CSV table of C-alpha atoms in Angstrom, one decimal:
chain,number,residue,atom,x,y,z
A,8,UNK,CA,0.0,0.0,0.0
A,9,UNK,CA,1.3,3.4,-1.0
A,10,UNK,CA,1.8,5.8,1.9
A,11,UNK,CA,0.2,8.8,0.1
A,12,UNK,CA,-3.2,9.1,-1.5
A,13,UNK,CA,-4.7,11.9,-3.5
A,14,UNK,CA,-7.0,13.8,-1.2
A,15,UNK,CA,-8.1,16.8,-3.3
A,16,UNK,CA,-7.5,18.2,-6.9
A,17,UNK,CA,-7.8,21.8,-7.7
A,18,UNK,CA,-7.9,23.2,-11.3
A,19,UNK,CA,-5.8,26.4,-11.3
A,20,UNK,CA,-6.2,27.7,-14.9
A,21,UNK,CA,-8.5,25.8,-17.1
A,22,UNK,CA,-7.5,23.4,-19.8
A,23,UNK,CA,-4.1,24.6,-21.1
A,24,UNK,CA,-0.8,24.0,-19.4
A,25,UNK,CA,1.1,25.3,-22.5
A,26,UNK,CA,3.2,28.5,-22.4
A,27,UNK,CA,2.4,29.9,-25.8
A,28,UNK,CA,2.2,28.5,-29.4
A,29,UNK,CA,6.0,28.8,-29.9
A,30,UNK,CA,7.2,27.5,-26.5
A,31,UNK,CA,9.2,30.6,-25.7
A,32,UNK,CA,7.8,31.2,-22.3
A,33,UNK,CA,7.8,28.7,-19.4
A,34,UNK,CA,4.9,26.4,-18.9
A,35,UNK,CA,2.6,27.2,-16.0
A,36,UNK,CA,0.9,24.9,-13.5
A,37,UNK,CA,-2.7,24.0,-14.3
A,38,UNK,CA,-3.6,22.0,-11.2
A,39,UNK,CA,-2.8,21.6,-7.5
A,40,UNK,CA,-2.9,18.2,-5.9
A,41,UNK,CA,-3.2,17.6,-2.1
A,42,UNK,CA,-1.8,14.3,-1.0
A,43,UNK,CA,-2.2,12.9,2.5
A,44,UNK,CA,0.0,10.3,4.2
A,45,UNK,CA,-2.1,7.4,5.3
A,46,UNK,CA,0.0,6.8,8.3
A,47,UNK,CA,0.9,10.2,9.7
A,48,UNK,CA,-1.9,12.4,8.3
A,49,UNK,CA,0.8,14.8,6.8
A,50,UNK,CA,-0.6,16.8,3.9
A,51,UNK,CA,1.7,17.6,0.9
A,52,UNK,CA,0.8,20.1,-1.9
A,53,UNK,CA,2.2,19.5,-5.4
A,54,UNK,CA,1.5,21.1,-8.7
A,55,UNK,CA,1.3,19.2,-12.0
A,56,UNK,CA,4.3,21.3,-13.1
A,57,UNK,CA,6.4,20.2,-10.1
A,58,UNK,CA,5.5,16.6,-11.0
A,59,UNK,CA,6.6,17.0,-14.6
A,60,UNK,CA,9.9,18.6,-13.5
A,61,UNK,CA,10.5,15.8,-11.2
A,62,UNK,CA,9.8,13.3,-14.0
A,63,UNK,CA,12.3,15.2,-16.3
A,64,UNK,CA,14.9,15.2,-13.6
A,65,UNK,CA,14.4,11.4,-12.9
A,66,UNK,CA,15.0,10.7,-16.7
A,67,UNK,CA,18.2,12.8,-16.5
A,68,UNK,CA,19.4,11.1,-13.3
A,69,UNK,CA,18.7,7.6,-14.8
A,70,UNK,CA,20.7,8.5,-17.9
A,71,UNK,CA,23.7,9.6,-15.9
A,72,UNK,CA,23.4,6.7,-13.5
A,73,UNK,CA,23.5,4.3,-16.5
A,74,UNK,CA,26.3,5.9,-18.6
A,75,UNK,CA,28.6,8.1,-16.5
A,76,UNK,CA,30.8,5.3,-15.1
A,77,UNK,CA,30.8,3.5,-18.4
A,78,UNK,CA,32.0,6.7,-20.1
A,79,UNK,CA,34.8,7.2,-17.4
A,80,UNK,CA,35.9,3.6,-18.1
A,81,UNK,CA,36.1,4.4,-21.8
A,82,UNK,CA,33.4,2.0,-22.9
A,83,UNK,CA,30.9,4.5,-24.2
A,84,UNK,CA,30.8,8.1,-25.5
A,85,UNK,CA,28.3,10.7,-24.5
A,86,UNK,CA,27.4,13.4,-27.1
A,87,UNK,CA,26.1,16.8,-25.9
A,88,UNK,CA,24.1,18.4,-28.6
A,89,UNK,CA,22.2,21.7,-29.0
A,90,UNK,CA,19.7,21.9,-31.9
A,91,UNK,CA,17.7,25.0,-32.8
A,92,UNK,CA,14.0,24.3,-33.3
A,93,UNK,CA,14.2,26.4,-36.5
A,94,UNK,CA,16.4,23.7,-38.1
A,95,UNK,CA,14.6,20.7,-36.8
A,96,UNK,CA,11.1,21.5,-35.6
A,97,UNK,CA,10.6,18.0,-34.1
A,98,UNK,CA,13.0,16.2,-32.0
A,99,UNK,CA,12.2,12.8,-33.6
A,100,UNK,CA,13.4,14.1,-37.0
A,101,UNK,CA,16.7,15.1,-35.6
A,102,UNK,CA,17.2,11.9,-33.6
A,103,UNK,CA,16.4,9.7,-36.7
A,104,UNK,CA,18.9,11.6,-38.8
A,105,UNK,CA,21.6,11.3,-36.0
A,106,UNK,CA,21.0,7.6,-35.5
A,107,UNK,CA,21.4,7.0,-39.3
A,108,UNK,CA,24.5,9.1,-39.3
A,109,UNK,CA,26.1,7.1,-36.5
A,110,UNK,CA,24.9,3.7,-37.8
A,111,UNK,CA,26.7,4.4,-41.1
A,112,UNK,CA,29.9,4.5,-39.1
A,113,UNK,CA,29.0,1.4,-37.1
A,114,UNK,CA,28.4,3.4,-33.9
A,115,UNK,CA,25.5,2.1,-31.8
A,116,UNK,CA,23.1,4.5,-30.2
A,117,UNK,CA,22.5,3.2,-26.6
A,118,UNK,CA,20.1,5.8,-25.2
A,119,UNK,CA,19.3,9.5,-25.1
A,120,UNK,CA,17.5,12.2,-23.1
A,121,UNK,CA,16.4,15.5,-24.4
A,122,UNK,CA,14.9,18.8,-23.1
A,123,UNK,CA,13.2,21.6,-24.9
A,124,UNK,CA,14.6,25.0,-23.9
A,125,UNK,CA,14.4,28.7,-24.7
A,126,UNK,CA,17.6,30.7,-24.6
A,127,UNK,CA,18.1,32.9,-21.6
A,128,UNK,CA,19.3,35.9,-23.6
A,129,UNK,CA,17.9,35.6,-27.1
A,130,UNK,CA,14.8,33.4,-26.3
A,131,UNK,CA,15.6,31.1,-29.2
A,132,UNK,CA,13.8,27.8,-28.8
A,133,UNK,CA,16.2,24.8,-28.9
A,134,UNK,CA,16.7,21.3,-27.7
A,135,UNK,CA,19.5,20.0,-25.3
A,136,UNK,CA,20.2,16.4,-26.1
A,137,UNK,CA,22.6,13.8,-24.5
A,138,UNK,CA,23.1,10.7,-26.5
A,139,UNK,CA,25.1,7.7,-25.2
A,140,UNK,CA,26.9,5.7,-28.0
A,141,UNK,CA,29.4,2.9,-28.3
A,142,UNK,CA,32.9,4.4,-28.0
A,143,UNK,CA,33.8,7.1,-30.5
A,144,UNK,CA,37.5,8.0,-30.9
A,145,UNK,CA,38.4,11.7,-31.2
A,146,UNK,CA,39.5,11.1,-34.7
A,147,UNK,CA,36.2,9.5,-35.7
A,148,UNK,CA,34.3,12.2,-33.9
A,149,UNK,CA,36.2,14.9,-35.9
A,150,UNK,CA,35.4,13.1,-39.2
A,151,UNK,CA,31.7,12.8,-38.3
A,152,UNK,CA,31.2,16.3,-37.0
A,153,UNK,CA,33.5,18.6,-38.9
A,154,UNK,CA,32.1,22.2,-38.9
A,155,UNK,CA,31.4,22.1,-42.6
A,156,UNK,CA,29.2,19.0,-42.3
A,157,UNK,CA,26.9,19.8,-39.4
A,158,UNK,CA,26.1,23.5,-39.3
A,159,UNK,CA,22.5,22.9,-38.2
A,160,UNK,CA,23.5,21.9,-34.7
A,161,UNK,CA,26.3,22.0,-32.2
A,162,UNK,CA,27.8,18.7,-30.9
A,163,UNK,CA,30.6,17.9,-28.5
A,164,UNK,CA,32.0,14.8,-26.9
A,165,UNK,CA,30.8,15.4,-23.3
A,166,UNK,CA,33.5,14.7,-20.7
A,167,UNK,CA,31.2,16.1,-17.9
A,168,UNK,CA,27.7,14.9,-18.5
A,169,UNK,CA,26.9,15.6,-14.8
A,170,UNK,CA,27.5,19.3,-15.5
A,171,UNK,CA,25.1,19.3,-18.4
A,172,UNK,CA,22.5,17.5,-16.3
A,173,UNK,CA,22.9,20.0,-13.5
A,174,UNK,CA,22.4,22.9,-16.0
A,175,UNK,CA,19.2,21.3,-17.5
A,176,UNK,CA,17.7,20.3,-14.1
A,177,UNK,CA,17.2,23.9,-12.9
A,178,UNK,CA,15.5,25.0,-16.2
A,179,UNK,CA,11.8,25.7,-16.5
A,180,UNK,CA,9.7,23.5,-18.8
A,181,UNK,CA,9.1,24.9,-22.3
A,182,UNK,CA,6.7,23.8,-25.0
A,183,UNK,CA,3.8,25.2,-27.0
A,184,UNK,CA,0.6,23.4,-27.8
A,185,UNK,CA,1.0,19.7,-28.4
A,186,UNK,CA,4.8,19.9,-27.8
A,187,UNK,CA,6.5,17.7,-25.3
A,188,UNK,CA,9.0,19.5,-23.0
A,189,UNK,CA,11.3,16.6,-22.5
A,190,UNK,CA,11.8,12.9,-23.4
A,191,UNK,CA,14.0,9.9,-23.4
A,192,UNK,CA,14.7,6.7,-25.3
A,193,UNK,CA,12.5,3.7,-24.4
A,194,UNK,CA,15.4,1.9,-22.9
A,195,UNK,CA,19.0,2.8,-21.8
A,196,UNK,CA,20.9,-0.1,-23.3
A,197,UNK,CA,24.0,-1.4,-21.5
A,198,UNK,CA,27.3,-2.2,-23.1
A,199,UNK,CA,28.3,-5.8,-23.1
């Protein structure tokens, strides 16, 4: 039996939890939930926005837990990527093209997480993506991602994925109507 149960649900702002049609302003909470601990009677208030942020942060934590030590041991590579929404308006389109590009070089995609963001200074919508792959040498990385060949996005071999995770975890959630604010691969594959 779970210790907390939903006691009360309050609608805060109607149907929409979206920021605007372009996803350039942070999403707002649309509901408030009161949970009560069955054993202590303690009441906890949580917004749907807090729950979504917690879910995003859990995805990021799971990604790092799965791949950080493997990267340190030299068994996997982690790519840190920034993609402007103006170049790839859907994350799936970018991820498909990236997987194909890596596969052509016999590099396996093991797992990924992504978060939609809007720039702090210029408010340009973009995606932050971390992709774990089979090991990529610096030489192969430079061949795959020379400046001339991938001007539509920025990619780096990430030597500090925990730093990128920490940066993303404090961000607000962004996304317009019918736009997801974050996502992950179905599974985080392990290296054998």
